Amino acid sequence: MSLSKYVARIMHPRPVSVIVSRSRTGEVNGCSVSWFMPVNVDPFIFSVSLSPRRLTYSYIKETREITLNIMPFKFVEEVHRVGSVSGRELKNKLVELGFELEESSVVKVPHIKGALAYVEGVLINELPFEDHSLMVFKSLKVHVDEKYFKENVFTEEAEILLHVGGNIYAKPSNYVRVG
Ligand SMILES: Cc1cc2nc3c(=O)[nH]c(=O)nc-3n(C[C@H](O)[C@H](O)[C@H](O)COP(=O)(O)O)c2cc1C
C-alpha cells in the first residue's frame, strides 16, 4: 500500500473544532482544526497542531489568546468552509460564513454561538516541526452546554462533528456502555 501525503488520515475520524483568534489590532478570525487534543488534566492544558501558514497562527503569535469551539454536526457546511478559505482572502470570515459570535468571559477573543462547548485558552508553549507546529494552551475557562453534556460525557444527541478526511464528515452513533 502506498502512503499518500495525507497518511495522517489513518488517525481520523476525529472531532473538528473551530479556533477563534484575534490580531493585535482587533481583527477576529476562525480556523477549523481536527488535530487537537487534551494534554493535562489539572490545570487543563490542551494542544493544537497548526501550520504556520495559517493566518490564525500569526494572530495567535500576536495576542496568544484563543477560544476553541467544539461544534455539532449541523454546522458541517460552515465548518468546512471556514477550513477551506483563509482569512487573508476572506475578511471577517466567520461572520461572512454565517457564524454568530459572542463575547467570552476571560479572553478578548469571542466564541461561537451554538458551540457544544468552548475553551478560553492562552498559548504557553510551542513545539515546531517541518510543516505544523504543536501549540500548547492553558485553559482559563471551559463552558459546556449542559443539555448535551451529562454524567461528564457528551450525549449521543450532541452529534459532535467528526472529520473523516477531505470533504467527508460524520457524527458518532451507537454509544455502548461496558462493564
Ligand atoms: C475539517 C478540517 C480540519 C482541519 N484541521 C486543521 C488542523 O488541525 N491544523 C491546521 O493547521 N489546519 C487545519 N485545517 C486547515 C485550516 O482550517 C485552513 O487552512 C484554514 O483555511 C486556515 O484559515 P486561516 O488562514 O484563516 O487561519 C483543517 C481544515 C478542515 C476543513
mmCIF file of C-alpha atoms and ligand atoms in Angstrom:
data_model
loop_
_atom_site.group_PDB
_atom_site.id
_atom_site.type_symbol
_atom_site.label_atom_id
_atom_site.label_comp_id
_atom_site.label_asym_id
_atom_site.label_seq_id
_atom_site.Cartn_x
_atom_site.Cartn_y
_atom_site.Cartn_z
ATOM 1 C CA MET A 1 0.000 0.000 0.000
ATOM 2 C CA SER A 2 1.418 3.374 -0.954
ATOM 3 C CA LEU A 3 1.482 6.097 1.672
ATOM 4 C CA SER A 4 -0.105 9.281 0.437
ATOM 5 C CA LYS A 5 0.778 12.777 1.555
ATOM 6 C CA TYR A 6 -2.214 12.561 3.913
ATOM 7 C CA VAL A 7 -1.096 9.433 5.732
ATOM 8 C CA ALA A 8 -2.120 11.155 8.979
ATOM 9 C CA ARG A 9 -5.720 10.462 7.950
ATOM 10 C CA ILE A 10 -5.282 6.940 9.349
ATOM 11 C CA MET A 11 -5.777 8.767 12.663
ATOM 12 C CA HIS A 12 -9.212 10.084 11.634
ATOM 13 C CA PRO A 13 -12.188 10.338 12.147
ATOM 14 C CA ARG A 14 -11.588 12.879 14.869
ATOM 15 C CA PRO A 15 -13.648 15.759 16.252
ATOM 16 C CA VAL A 16 -13.450 19.093 14.499
ATOM 17 C CA SER A 17 -13.416 22.365 16.337
ATOM 18 C CA VAL A 18 -13.126 25.969 15.247
ATOM 19 C CA ILE A 19 -10.379 28.080 16.763
ATOM 20 C CA VAL A 20 -11.212 31.747 17.018
ATOM 21 C CA SER A 21 -8.248 34.114 17.287
ATOM 22 C CA ARG A 22 -7.701 37.845 17.304
ATOM 23 C CA SER A 23 -4.981 40.075 15.868
ATOM 24 C CA ARG A 24 -3.154 42.818 17.775
ATOM 25 C CA THR A 25 -5.402 45.342 16.039
ATOM 26 C CA GLY A 26 -8.645 43.508 16.873
ATOM 27 C CA GLU A 27 -9.476 41.559 13.703
ATOM 28 C CA VAL A 28 -11.163 38.251 14.509
ATOM 29 C CA ASN A 29 -10.550 35.078 12.501
ATOM 30 C CA GLY A 30 -11.645 31.446 12.528
ATOM 31 C CA CYS A 31 -9.883 28.207 11.565
ATOM 32 C CA SER A 32 -11.217 24.643 11.565
ATOM 33 C CA VAL A 33 -8.914 22.165 13.288
ATOM 34 C CA SER A 34 -9.105 18.457 13.855
ATOM 35 C CA TRP A 35 -5.577 17.961 15.170
ATOM 36 C CA PHE A 36 -6.242 18.991 18.743
ATOM 37 C CA MET A 37 -6.066 17.030 21.975
ATOM 38 C CA PRO A 38 -6.068 17.226 25.762
ATOM 39 C CA VAL A 39 -2.594 17.227 27.355
ATOM 40 C CA ASN A 40 -3.020 17.707 31.108
ATOM 41 C CA VAL A 41 -5.986 17.463 33.488
ATOM 42 C CA ASP A 42 -5.242 19.945 36.279
ATOM 43 C CA PRO A 43 -4.578 22.556 35.171
ATOM 44 C CA PHE A 44 -6.406 21.705 31.983
ATOM 45 C CA ILE A 45 -3.895 22.018 29.136
ATOM 46 C CA PHE A 46 -4.632 21.194 25.513
ATOM 47 C CA SER A 47 -2.695 21.327 22.258
ATOM 48 C CA VAL A 48 -3.428 22.122 18.626
ATOM 49 C CA SER A 49 -1.180 21.251 15.710
ATOM 50 C CA LEU A 50 -1.272 24.266 13.417
ATOM 51 C CA SER A 51 0.506 25.091 10.196
ATOM 52 C CA PRO A 52 2.444 28.367 10.441
ATOM 53 C CA ARG A 53 0.916 29.245 7.058
ATOM 54 C CA ARG A 54 -2.477 29.825 8.702
ATOM 55 C CA LEU A 55 -3.494 33.435 9.407
ATOM 56 C CA THR A 56 -4.668 32.007 12.739
ATOM 57 C CA TYR A 57 -1.072 31.079 13.564
ATOM 58 C CA SER A 58 0.038 34.711 13.083
ATOM 59 C CA TYR A 59 -2.849 36.024 15.191
ATOM 60 C CA ILE A 60 -2.054 33.568 17.998
ATOM 61 C CA LYS A 61 1.576 34.670 17.967
ATOM 62 C CA GLU A 62 0.372 38.282 18.273
ATOM 63 C CA THR A 63 -2.120 38.018 21.136
ATOM 64 C CA ARG A 64 -1.689 34.400 22.431
ATOM 65 C CA GLU A 65 -5.413 34.041 23.159
ATOM 66 C CA ILE A 66 -7.965 31.726 21.521
ATOM 67 C CA THR A 67 -11.306 30.118 22.006
ATOM 68 C CA LEU A 68 -11.590 26.505 20.856
ATOM 69 C CA ASN A 69 -15.195 25.773 19.908
ATOM 70 C CA ILE A 70 -16.495 22.202 19.775
ATOM 71 C CA MET A 71 -19.113 22.147 17.033
ATOM 72 C CA PRO A 72 -22.165 19.952 16.401
ATOM 73 C CA PHE A 73 -22.814 18.147 13.123
ATOM 74 C CA LYS A 74 -25.420 20.693 11.993
ATOM 75 C CA PHE A 75 -22.584 23.187 11.333
ATOM 76 C CA VAL A 76 -20.844 20.823 8.894
ATOM 77 C CA GLU A 77 -21.100 23.112 5.830
ATOM 78 C CA GLU A 78 -19.931 26.222 7.685
ATOM 79 C CA VAL A 79 -17.048 24.413 9.401
ATOM 80 C CA HIS A 80 -15.867 23.003 6.074
ATOM 81 C CA ARG A 81 -15.894 26.463 4.523
ATOM 82 C CA VAL A 82 -14.024 28.048 7.449
ATOM 83 C CA GLY A 83 -11.385 25.366 6.926
ATOM 84 C CA SER A 84 -11.206 25.879 3.164
ATOM 85 C CA VAL A 85 -10.565 29.607 2.818
ATOM 86 C CA SER A 86 -8.017 31.745 4.643
ATOM 87 C CA GLY A 87 -8.950 34.911 6.485
ATOM 88 C CA ARG A 88 -6.310 36.514 4.251
ATOM 89 C CA GLU A 89 -8.709 36.087 1.307
ATOM 90 C CA LEU A 90 -11.998 36.493 3.168
ATOM 91 C CA LYS A 91 -12.012 39.241 5.777
ATOM 92 C CA ASN A 92 -14.327 38.756 8.736
ATOM 93 C CA LYS A 93 -14.563 35.120 7.634
ATOM 94 C CA LEU A 94 -16.673 33.781 10.491
ATOM 95 C CA VAL A 95 -19.452 36.346 10.170
ATOM 96 C CA GLU A 96 -19.323 36.204 6.346
ATOM 97 C CA LEU A 97 -19.854 32.425 6.545
ATOM 98 C CA GLY A 98 -22.852 32.768 8.833
ATOM 99 C CA PHE A 99 -21.451 32.240 12.336
ATOM 100 C CA GLU A 100 -22.667 34.343 15.231
ATOM 101 C CA LEU A 101 -20.018 35.461 17.706
ATOM 102 C CA GLU A 102 -20.474 36.208 21.384
ATOM 103 C CA GLU A 103 -18.167 37.778 23.949
ATOM 104 C CA SER A 104 -16.149 35.386 26.090
ATOM 105 C CA SER A 105 -15.687 35.790 29.817
ATOM 106 C CA VAL A 106 -11.892 35.875 30.286
ATOM 107 C CA VAL A 107 -10.146 36.330 26.928
ATOM 108 C CA LYS A 108 -10.756 39.153 24.464
ATOM 109 C CA VAL A 109 -11.455 36.617 21.702
ATOM 110 C CA PRO A 110 -15.147 35.863 21.075
ATOM 111 C CA HIS A 111 -16.621 32.358 20.897
ATOM 112 C CA ILE A 112 -19.149 30.824 18.511
ATOM 113 C CA LYS A 113 -22.832 30.823 19.378
ATOM 114 C CA GLY A 114 -24.192 27.296 19.198
ATOM 115 C CA ALA A 115 -20.921 25.551 20.099
ATOM 116 C CA LEU A 116 -21.450 22.470 22.277
ATOM 117 C CA ALA A 117 -18.543 23.623 24.434
ATOM 118 C CA TYR A 118 -15.769 26.150 24.221
ATOM 119 C CA VAL A 119 -12.476 26.672 25.981
ATOM 120 C CA GLU A 120 -10.857 30.027 26.589
ATOM 121 C CA GLY A 121 -7.125 29.472 26.327
ATOM 122 C CA VAL A 122 -3.759 31.179 26.340
ATOM 123 C CA LEU A 123 -0.634 29.995 24.491
ATOM 124 C CA ILE A 124 2.008 28.703 26.903
ATOM 125 C CA ASN A 125 4.343 26.683 24.698
ATOM 126 C CA GLU A 126 5.156 25.705 21.142
ATOM 127 C CA LEU A 127 6.990 22.834 19.520
ATOM 128 C CA PRO A 128 7.683 23.491 15.810
ATOM 129 C CA PHE A 129 8.005 20.709 13.205
ATOM 130 C CA GLU A 130 8.525 20.724 9.430
ATOM 131 C CA ASP A 131 5.008 21.764 8.361
ATOM 132 C CA HIS A 132 2.974 22.068 11.578
ATOM 133 C CA SER A 133 3.683 23.493 14.984
ATOM 134 C CA LEU A 134 2.325 21.926 18.165
ATOM 135 C CA MET A 135 0.826 24.823 20.087
ATOM 136 C CA VAL A 136 0.108 24.245 23.747
ATOM 137 C CA PHE A 137 -2.596 26.234 25.558
ATOM 138 C CA LYS A 138 -3.551 26.577 29.160
ATOM 139 C CA SER A 139 -7.292 26.695 29.664
ATOM 140 C CA LEU A 140 -8.579 29.730 31.540
ATOM 141 C CA LYS A 141 -12.224 28.685 31.461
ATOM 142 C CA VAL A 142 -14.331 25.883 29.981
ATOM 143 C CA HIS A 143 -18.012 26.306 29.055
ATOM 144 C CA VAL A 144 -20.289 23.367 28.227
ATOM 145 C CA ASP A 145 -23.875 23.225 27.003
ATOM 146 C CA GLU A 146 -25.265 21.027 29.768
ATOM 147 C CA LYS A 147 -28.179 19.999 27.613
ATOM 148 C CA TYR A 148 -25.722 17.824 25.689
ATOM 149 C CA PHE A 149 -23.159 17.010 28.393
ATOM 150 C CA LYS A 150 -24.387 14.591 31.060
ATOM 151 C CA GLU A 151 -22.501 12.466 33.607
ATOM 152 C CA ASN A 152 -19.312 14.085 32.322
ATOM 153 C CA VAL A 153 -19.695 12.974 28.693
ATOM 154 C CA PHE A 154 -21.262 14.352 25.549
ATOM 155 C CA THR A 155 -24.540 12.591 24.869
ATOM 156 C CA GLU A 156 -25.183 10.932 21.512
ATOM 157 C CA GLU A 157 -27.712 13.727 20.809
ATOM 158 C CA ALA A 158 -24.834 16.243 20.915
ATOM 159 C CA GLU A 159 -23.834 14.963 17.454
ATOM 160 C CA ILE A 160 -20.200 16.007 17.754
ATOM 161 C CA LEU A 161 -18.833 16.792 14.290
ATOM 162 C CA LEU A 162 -16.150 14.347 13.159
ATOM 163 C CA HIS A 163 -13.752 14.807 10.246
ATOM 164 C CA VAL A 164 -13.074 11.647 8.241
ATOM 165 C CA GLY A 165 -10.829 13.259 5.593
ATOM 166 C CA GLY A 166 -11.147 15.669 2.646
ATOM 167 C CA ASN A 167 -14.796 16.697 2.404
ATOM 168 C CA ILE A 168 -16.105 13.661 4.316
ATOM 169 C CA TYR A 169 -17.608 14.179 7.777
ATOM 170 C CA ALA A 170 -19.545 12.016 10.255
ATOM 171 C CA LYS A 171 -21.235 12.001 13.618
ATOM 172 C CA PRO A 172 -20.803 9.426 16.398
ATOM 173 C CA SER A 173 -23.549 6.827 16.771
ATOM 174 C CA ASN A 174 -24.190 3.585 18.640
ATOM 175 C CA TYR A 175 -22.803 4.597 22.010
ATOM 176 C CA VAL A 176 -22.311 1.484 24.182
ATOM 177 C CA ARG A 177 -21.783 1.231 27.916
ATOM 178 C CA VAL A 178 -19.472 -1.592 29.047
ATOM 179 C CA GLY A 179 -18.790 -3.200 32.416
HETATM 180 C C1 LIG B 1 -12.057 19.637 8.803
HETATM 181 C C2 LIG B 1 -10.788 20.434 8.746
HETATM 182 C C3 LIG B 1 -9.804 20.249 9.704
HETATM 183 C C4 LIG B 1 -8.617 20.999 9.678
HETATM 184 N N1 LIG B 1 -7.672 20.785 10.647
HETATM 185 C C5 LIG B 1 -6.545 21.544 10.649
HETATM 186 C C6 LIG B 1 -5.585 21.376 11.698
HETATM 187 O O1 LIG B 1 -5.758 20.600 12.637
HETATM 188 N N2 LIG B 1 -4.456 22.150 11.647
HETATM 189 C C7 LIG B 1 -4.241 23.056 10.657
HETATM 190 O O2 LIG B 1 -3.199 23.732 10.639
HETATM 191 N N3 LIG B 1 -5.154 23.246 9.650
HETATM 192 C C8 LIG B 1 -6.296 22.518 9.640
HETATM 193 N N4 LIG B 1 -7.231 22.706 8.653
HETATM 194 C C9 LIG B 1 -6.996 23.719 7.596
HETATM 195 C C10 LIG B 1 -7.385 25.138 8.028
HETATM 196 O O3 LIG B 1 -8.644 25.155 8.670
HETATM 197 C C11 LIG B 1 -7.437 26.035 6.778
HETATM 198 O O4 LIG B 1 -6.169 26.075 6.175
HETATM 199 C C12 LIG B 1 -7.961 27.434 7.054
HETATM 200 O O5 LIG B 1 -8.374 27.994 5.821
HETATM 201 C C13 LIG B 1 -6.950 28.338 7.709
HETATM 202 O O6 LIG B 1 -7.532 29.604 7.874
HETATM 203 P P1 LIG B 1 -6.721 30.915 8.265
HETATM 204 O O7 LIG B 1 -5.552 31.072 7.271
HETATM 205 O O8 LIG B 1 -7.736 31.985 8.118
HETATM 206 O O9 LIG B 1 -6.220 30.731 9.654
HETATM 207 C C14 LIG B 1 -8.410 21.952 8.648
HETATM 208 C C15 LIG B 1 -9.405 22.143 7.670
HETATM 209 C C16 LIG B 1 -10.582 21.399 7.723
HETATM 210 C C17 LIG B 1 -11.636 21.625 6.663
#
